[in-house]
XYZ file of C-alpha atoms in Angstrom:
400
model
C 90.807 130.077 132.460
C 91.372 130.877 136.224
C 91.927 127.646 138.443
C 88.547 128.662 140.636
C 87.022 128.878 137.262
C 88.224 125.093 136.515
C 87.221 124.139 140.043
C 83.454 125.940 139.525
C 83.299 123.702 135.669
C 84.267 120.344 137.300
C 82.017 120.607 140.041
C 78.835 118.274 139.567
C 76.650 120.909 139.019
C 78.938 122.565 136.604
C 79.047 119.841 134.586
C 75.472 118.700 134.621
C 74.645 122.672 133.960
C 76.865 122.156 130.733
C 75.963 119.269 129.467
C 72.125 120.870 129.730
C 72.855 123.122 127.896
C 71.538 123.268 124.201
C 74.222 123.559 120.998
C 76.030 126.785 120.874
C 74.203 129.214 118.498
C 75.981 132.450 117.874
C 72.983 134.443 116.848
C 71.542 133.229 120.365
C 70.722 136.427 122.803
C 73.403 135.571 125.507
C 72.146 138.053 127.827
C 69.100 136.222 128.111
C 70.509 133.234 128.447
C 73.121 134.346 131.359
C 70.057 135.784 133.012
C 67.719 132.708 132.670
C 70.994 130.684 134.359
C 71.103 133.023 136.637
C 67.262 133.321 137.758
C 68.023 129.519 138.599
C 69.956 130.006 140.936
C 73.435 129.460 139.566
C 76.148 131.650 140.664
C 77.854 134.180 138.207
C 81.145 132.539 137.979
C 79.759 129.272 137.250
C 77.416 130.672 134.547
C 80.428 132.226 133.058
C 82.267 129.179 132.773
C 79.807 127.109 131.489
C 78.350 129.467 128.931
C 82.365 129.512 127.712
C 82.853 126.325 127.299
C 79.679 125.581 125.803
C 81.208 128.298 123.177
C 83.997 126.742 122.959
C 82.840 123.211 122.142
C 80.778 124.551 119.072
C 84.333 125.952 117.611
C 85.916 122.257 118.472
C 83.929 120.694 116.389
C 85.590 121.826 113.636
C 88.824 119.717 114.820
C 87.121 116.760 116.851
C 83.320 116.223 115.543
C 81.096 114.690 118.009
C 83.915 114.119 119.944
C 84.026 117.995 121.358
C 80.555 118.074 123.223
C 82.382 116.180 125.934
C 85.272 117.827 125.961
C 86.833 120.439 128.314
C 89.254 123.181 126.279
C 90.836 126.216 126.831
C 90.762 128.850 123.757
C 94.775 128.563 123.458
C 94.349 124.626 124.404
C 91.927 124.174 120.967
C 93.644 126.667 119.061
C 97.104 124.391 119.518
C 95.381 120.779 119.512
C 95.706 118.952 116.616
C 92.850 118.072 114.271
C 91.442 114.144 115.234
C 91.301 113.617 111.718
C 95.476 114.044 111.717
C 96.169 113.036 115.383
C 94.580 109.643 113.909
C 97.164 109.519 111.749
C 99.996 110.462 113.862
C 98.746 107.248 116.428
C 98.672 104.950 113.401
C 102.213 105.606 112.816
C 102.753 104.744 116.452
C 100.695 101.431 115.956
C 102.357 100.806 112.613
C 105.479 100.647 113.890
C 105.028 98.299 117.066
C 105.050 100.725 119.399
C 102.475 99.548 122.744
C 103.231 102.407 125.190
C 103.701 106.339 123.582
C 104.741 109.099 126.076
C 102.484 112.299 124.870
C 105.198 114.792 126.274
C 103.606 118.298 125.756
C 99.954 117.001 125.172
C 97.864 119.929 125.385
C 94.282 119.390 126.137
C 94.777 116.025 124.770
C 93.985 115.629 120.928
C 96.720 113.128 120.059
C 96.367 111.136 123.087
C 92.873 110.552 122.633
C 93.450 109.277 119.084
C 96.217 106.927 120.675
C 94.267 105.754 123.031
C 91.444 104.913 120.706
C 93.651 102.513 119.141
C 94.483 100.731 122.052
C 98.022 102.025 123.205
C 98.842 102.757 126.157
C 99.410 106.254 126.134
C 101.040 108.620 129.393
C 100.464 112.388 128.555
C 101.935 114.962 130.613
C 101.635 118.888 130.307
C 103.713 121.418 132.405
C 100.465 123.583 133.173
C 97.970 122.508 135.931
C 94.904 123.545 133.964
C 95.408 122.007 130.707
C 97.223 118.931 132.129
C 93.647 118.552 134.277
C 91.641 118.800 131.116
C 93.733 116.856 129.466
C 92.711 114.065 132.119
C 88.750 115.040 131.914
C 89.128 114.570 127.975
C 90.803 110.899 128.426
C 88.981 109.854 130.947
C 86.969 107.552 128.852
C 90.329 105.417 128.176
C 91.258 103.029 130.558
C 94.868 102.595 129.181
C 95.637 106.442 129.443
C 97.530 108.475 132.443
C 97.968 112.234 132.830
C 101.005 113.920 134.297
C 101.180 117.477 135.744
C 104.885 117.571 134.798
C 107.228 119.076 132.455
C 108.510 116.966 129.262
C 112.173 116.879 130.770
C 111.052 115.563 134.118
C 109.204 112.534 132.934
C 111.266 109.591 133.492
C 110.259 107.154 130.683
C 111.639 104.145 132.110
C 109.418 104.377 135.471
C 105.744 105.020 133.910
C 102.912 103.274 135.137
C 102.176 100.772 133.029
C 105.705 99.876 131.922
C 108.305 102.240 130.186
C 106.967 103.938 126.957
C 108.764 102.521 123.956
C 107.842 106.000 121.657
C 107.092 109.473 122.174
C 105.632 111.857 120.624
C 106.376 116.065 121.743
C 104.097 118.773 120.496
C 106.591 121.507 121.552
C 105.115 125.008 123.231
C 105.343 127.331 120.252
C 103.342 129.787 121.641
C 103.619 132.188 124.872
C 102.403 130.922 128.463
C 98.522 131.300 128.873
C 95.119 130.166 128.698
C 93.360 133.186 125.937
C 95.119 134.879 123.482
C 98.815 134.290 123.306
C 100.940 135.326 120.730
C 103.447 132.958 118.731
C 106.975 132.621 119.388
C 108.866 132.639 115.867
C 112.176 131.386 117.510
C 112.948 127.627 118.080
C 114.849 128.061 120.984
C 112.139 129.470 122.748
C 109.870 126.183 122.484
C 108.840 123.766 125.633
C 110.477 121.352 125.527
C 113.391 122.540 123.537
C 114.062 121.387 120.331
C 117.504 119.943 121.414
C 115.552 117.913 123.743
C 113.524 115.971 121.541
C 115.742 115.258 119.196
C 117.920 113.964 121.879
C 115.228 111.343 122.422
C 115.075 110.963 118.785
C 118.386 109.166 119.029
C 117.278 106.749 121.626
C 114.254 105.690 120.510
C 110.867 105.953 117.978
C 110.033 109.601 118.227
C 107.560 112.332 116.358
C 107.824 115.746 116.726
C 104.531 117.737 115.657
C 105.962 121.990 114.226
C 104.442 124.448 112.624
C 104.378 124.296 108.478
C 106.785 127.496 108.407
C 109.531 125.804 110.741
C 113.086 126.059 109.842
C 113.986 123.752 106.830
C 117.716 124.396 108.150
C 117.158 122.583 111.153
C 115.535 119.272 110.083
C 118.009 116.623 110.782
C 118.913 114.470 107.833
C 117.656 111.106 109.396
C 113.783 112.427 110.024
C 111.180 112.358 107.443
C 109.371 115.233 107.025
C 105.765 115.336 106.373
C 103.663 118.703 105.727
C 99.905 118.218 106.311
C 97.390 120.200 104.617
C 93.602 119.615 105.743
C 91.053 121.515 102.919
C 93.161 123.341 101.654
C 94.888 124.638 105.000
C 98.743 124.079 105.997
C 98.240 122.918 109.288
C 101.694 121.544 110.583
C 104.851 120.053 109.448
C 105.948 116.294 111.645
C 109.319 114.840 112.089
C 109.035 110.950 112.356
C 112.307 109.192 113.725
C 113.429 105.740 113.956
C 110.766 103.131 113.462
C 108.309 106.788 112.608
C 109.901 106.979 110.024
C 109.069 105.269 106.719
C 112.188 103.844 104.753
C 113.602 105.664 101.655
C 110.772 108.967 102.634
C 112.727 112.533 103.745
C 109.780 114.987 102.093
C 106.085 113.941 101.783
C 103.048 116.266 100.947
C 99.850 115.019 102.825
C 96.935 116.513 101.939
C 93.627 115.923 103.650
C 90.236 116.727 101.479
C 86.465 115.666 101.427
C 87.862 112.751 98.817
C 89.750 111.263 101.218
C 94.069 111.542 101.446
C 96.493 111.576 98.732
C 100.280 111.723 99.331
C 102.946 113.033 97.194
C 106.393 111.736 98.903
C 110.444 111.683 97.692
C 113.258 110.475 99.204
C 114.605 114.844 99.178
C 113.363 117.783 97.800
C 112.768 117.508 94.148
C 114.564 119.781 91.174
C 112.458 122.299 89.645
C 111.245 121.755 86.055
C 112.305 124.596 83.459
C 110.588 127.914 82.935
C 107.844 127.800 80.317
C 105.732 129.691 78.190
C 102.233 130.735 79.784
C 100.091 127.830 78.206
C 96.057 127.899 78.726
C 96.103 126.431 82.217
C 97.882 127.661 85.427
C 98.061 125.567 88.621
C 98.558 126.614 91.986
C 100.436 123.860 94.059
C 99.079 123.092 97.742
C 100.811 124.887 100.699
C 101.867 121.386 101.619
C 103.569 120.550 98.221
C 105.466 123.910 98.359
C 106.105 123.598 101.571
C 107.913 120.168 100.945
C 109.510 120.833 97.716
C 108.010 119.110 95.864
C 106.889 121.013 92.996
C 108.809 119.792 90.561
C 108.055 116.224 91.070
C 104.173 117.611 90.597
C 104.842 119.474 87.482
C 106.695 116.506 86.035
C 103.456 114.546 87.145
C 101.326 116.795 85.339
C 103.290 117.741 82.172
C 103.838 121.275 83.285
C 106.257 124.443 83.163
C 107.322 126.643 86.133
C 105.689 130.123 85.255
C 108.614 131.832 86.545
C 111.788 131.315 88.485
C 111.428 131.252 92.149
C 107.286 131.560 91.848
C 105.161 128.566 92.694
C 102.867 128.671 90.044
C 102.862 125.822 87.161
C 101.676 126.330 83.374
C 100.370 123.956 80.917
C 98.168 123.946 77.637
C 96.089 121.087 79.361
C 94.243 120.323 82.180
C 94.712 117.462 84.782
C 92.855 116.509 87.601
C 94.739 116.322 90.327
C 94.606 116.986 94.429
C 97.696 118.329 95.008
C 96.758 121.949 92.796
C 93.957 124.085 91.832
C 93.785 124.270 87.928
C 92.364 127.733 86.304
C 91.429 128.362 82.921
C 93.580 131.142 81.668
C 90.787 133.655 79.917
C 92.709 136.686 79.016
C 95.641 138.230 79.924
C 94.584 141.585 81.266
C 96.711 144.999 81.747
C 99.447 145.178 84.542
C 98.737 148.881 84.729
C 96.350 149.756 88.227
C 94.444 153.095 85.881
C 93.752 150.492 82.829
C 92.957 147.423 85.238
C 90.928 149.135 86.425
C 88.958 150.155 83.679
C 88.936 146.606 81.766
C 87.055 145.064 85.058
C 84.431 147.897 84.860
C 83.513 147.110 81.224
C 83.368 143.453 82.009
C 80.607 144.758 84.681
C 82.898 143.036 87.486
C 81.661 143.756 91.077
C 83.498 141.142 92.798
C 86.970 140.215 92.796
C 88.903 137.307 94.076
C 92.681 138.683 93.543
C 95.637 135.647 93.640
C 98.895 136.897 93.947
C 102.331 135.952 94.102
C 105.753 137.562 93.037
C 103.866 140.755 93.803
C 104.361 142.823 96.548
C 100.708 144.153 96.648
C 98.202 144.259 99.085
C 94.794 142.160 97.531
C 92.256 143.756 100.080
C 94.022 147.657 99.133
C 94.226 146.584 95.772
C 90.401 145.932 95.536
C 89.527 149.040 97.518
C 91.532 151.301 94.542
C 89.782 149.723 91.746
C 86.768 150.450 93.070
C 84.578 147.698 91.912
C 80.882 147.856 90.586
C 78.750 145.692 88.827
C 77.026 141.952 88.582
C 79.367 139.574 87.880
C 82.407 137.662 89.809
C 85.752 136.800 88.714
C 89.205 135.517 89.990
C 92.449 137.728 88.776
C 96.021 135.900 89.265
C 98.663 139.039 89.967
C 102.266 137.172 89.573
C 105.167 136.911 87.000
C 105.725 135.218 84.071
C 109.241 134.451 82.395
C 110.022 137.336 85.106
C 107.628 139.461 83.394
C 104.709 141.282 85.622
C 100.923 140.004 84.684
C 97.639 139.876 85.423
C 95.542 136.693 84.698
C 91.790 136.398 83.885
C 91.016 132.848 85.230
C 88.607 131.058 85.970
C 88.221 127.228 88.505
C 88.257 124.366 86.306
């Protein structure tokens, strides 16, 4: 998004054009549309803008529910804002912990600030770019008790906000490349805004969370934080560091994970031993990312009466089935042949046309893999490609 682009969206008629505007429908002839808008007299630019956002609003409600159709974003803004469903949770540790004014250092179009805000703190957000920091202050608008800053995390002074000095703060470092479209992601830590070294200098001074990606650098978690990986249906969406009064005595590794049934929580004060290696029993469970992402696997197959398939492979086996939100169980039906010539050939006489191929262990391409075998026929099925007791197989299952 251009700045005359965000100057064209604010404008009264930009927003009362948007707001006209009926729910996104992707099927919709857009051509039509832009020359309908434009047959009213709206100018092309504007039309542009407005027909974007509305476009981008649809995709937001997957993160912020009714919440997005009056909200400004950016596509790299959405992409990097945090679910409300979590940044409610991340501003209920905040509240939890006494904390009345947060500092939203790196806030992005605004996701966890609004959920602050909701709950009544005082919240001051600040973003280094013009644009989002500006849409960040269109999307809290609504909230009396929230400020925006056009400033970069290291030039806020925390002691001299309005409002009083912010007794938390919460960063949401940069981990992607300078933009408003598609960016690409940095892989290095030292390359985030603010630095990491940064924030966890604040860490030492006062309550502080820091929201990375689920893939971050288990190296470079400092002993004192807790950890938390979040998983939202099924998805690995981020890994937080709480600090100080964020952080929940006794807790250095939690699993959250976020489904239609609500939030369960696996937690240890460290990473938990692995069980022992066992045979294949009838049932195989794959962990959620969050849980192996934690490590935490052991405490789940303890929990659940179950083997490690194989060393080093995050797969658990058991001759019974538990219910439990923190795996998918499968019914082991057959084991079937390794070989690609005679796999092939035992899914065409069991008339299999689709194939849902699970793998780990293997270094195997599934969508190659299923373009070989050349599938035909009725029925569906779910093949698990991994190792077990360091032995190659391939697993017949089925959902329990």
């Amino acid at each position: 998004m251009e700045r005359s682009e965000l100057i064209e969206l604010l404008s009264p008629e930009g927003l009362r054009l948007l707001d006209s505007l009926p729910e996104w429908d992707s099927s919709a002839d857009v051509v039509r549309t832009v020359a309908e808008l434009r047959k009213a007299g709206h100018a092309p630019g504007l039309v542009a803008a407005v027909l974007s956002q509305a476009k981008l609003r649809a995709k937001a409600a997957g993160k912020f529910g009714e919440f997005a159709r009056t909200m400004l974003f950016t596509e790299a803004g959405l992409e990097q804002a945090t679910r409300l469903r979590v940044a409610a949770l991340h501003a209920g540790r905040f509240a939890g912990a006494g904390v009345k004014h947060v500092a939203d250092l790196g806030c992005g179009i605004g996701g966890d600030a609004i959920a602050m805000a909701a709950l009544e703190l005082r919240v001051t957000a600040a973003d280094a770019d013009e644009i989002t920091a500006t849409l960040a202050s269109f999307n809290l608008a609504p909230f009396p008790h929230a400020t925006v800053l056009h400033a970069r995390a290291e030039e806020v002074d925390l002691g001299a906000l309005d409002g009083g000095p912010a007794d938390g703060v919460y960063l949401d470092p940069a981990r992607r490349s300078a933009g408003h479209g598609n960016t690409s992601r940095l892989t290095r830590p030292e390359d985030y805004t603010p630095s990491l070294d940064f924030a966890f200098g604040l860490a030492e001074r006062m309550p502080t969370g820091v929201k990375l990606g689920p893939g971050f650098d288990r190296s470079l978690i400092p002993a004192e934080a807790e950890a938390q990986w979040v998983s939202v249906d099924g998805q690995l969406v981020e890994m937080g560091l709480w600090f100080g009064a964020l952080a929940r005595p006794g807790i250095r590794r939690s699993a959250l994970v976020l489904g239609r049934d609500g939030s369960h929580e696996l937690s240890a004060a460290a990473d938990s031993d692995d069980v022992e290696v066992g045979e294949l029993g009838a049932y195989i469970y794959e962990p959620d990312g969050a849980v192996i992402r934690s490590r935490l696997i052991g405490d789940l197959a303890r929990a659940l009466g179950a083997s490690m398939m194989s060393d080093g492979i995050a797969y658990l086996t058991a001759d019974a089935a538990h219910e439990t939100p923190f795996a998918t169980c499968f019914r082991v039906i057959e084991r079937l042949p390794a070989d690609e010539k005679k796999l092939k050939a035992a899914l065409a006489a069991r008339g299999i046309g689709t194939l849902e191929i699970k793998k780990r262990g293997i270094d195997i391409d599934p969508a190659t893999l299923r373009s070989r075998l050349k599938l035909k026929g009725t029925a569906s099925a779910t093949i698990v490609l991994t190792r077990a007791a360091g032995k190659h197989v391939t697993l017949l299952v089925e959902r329990v």
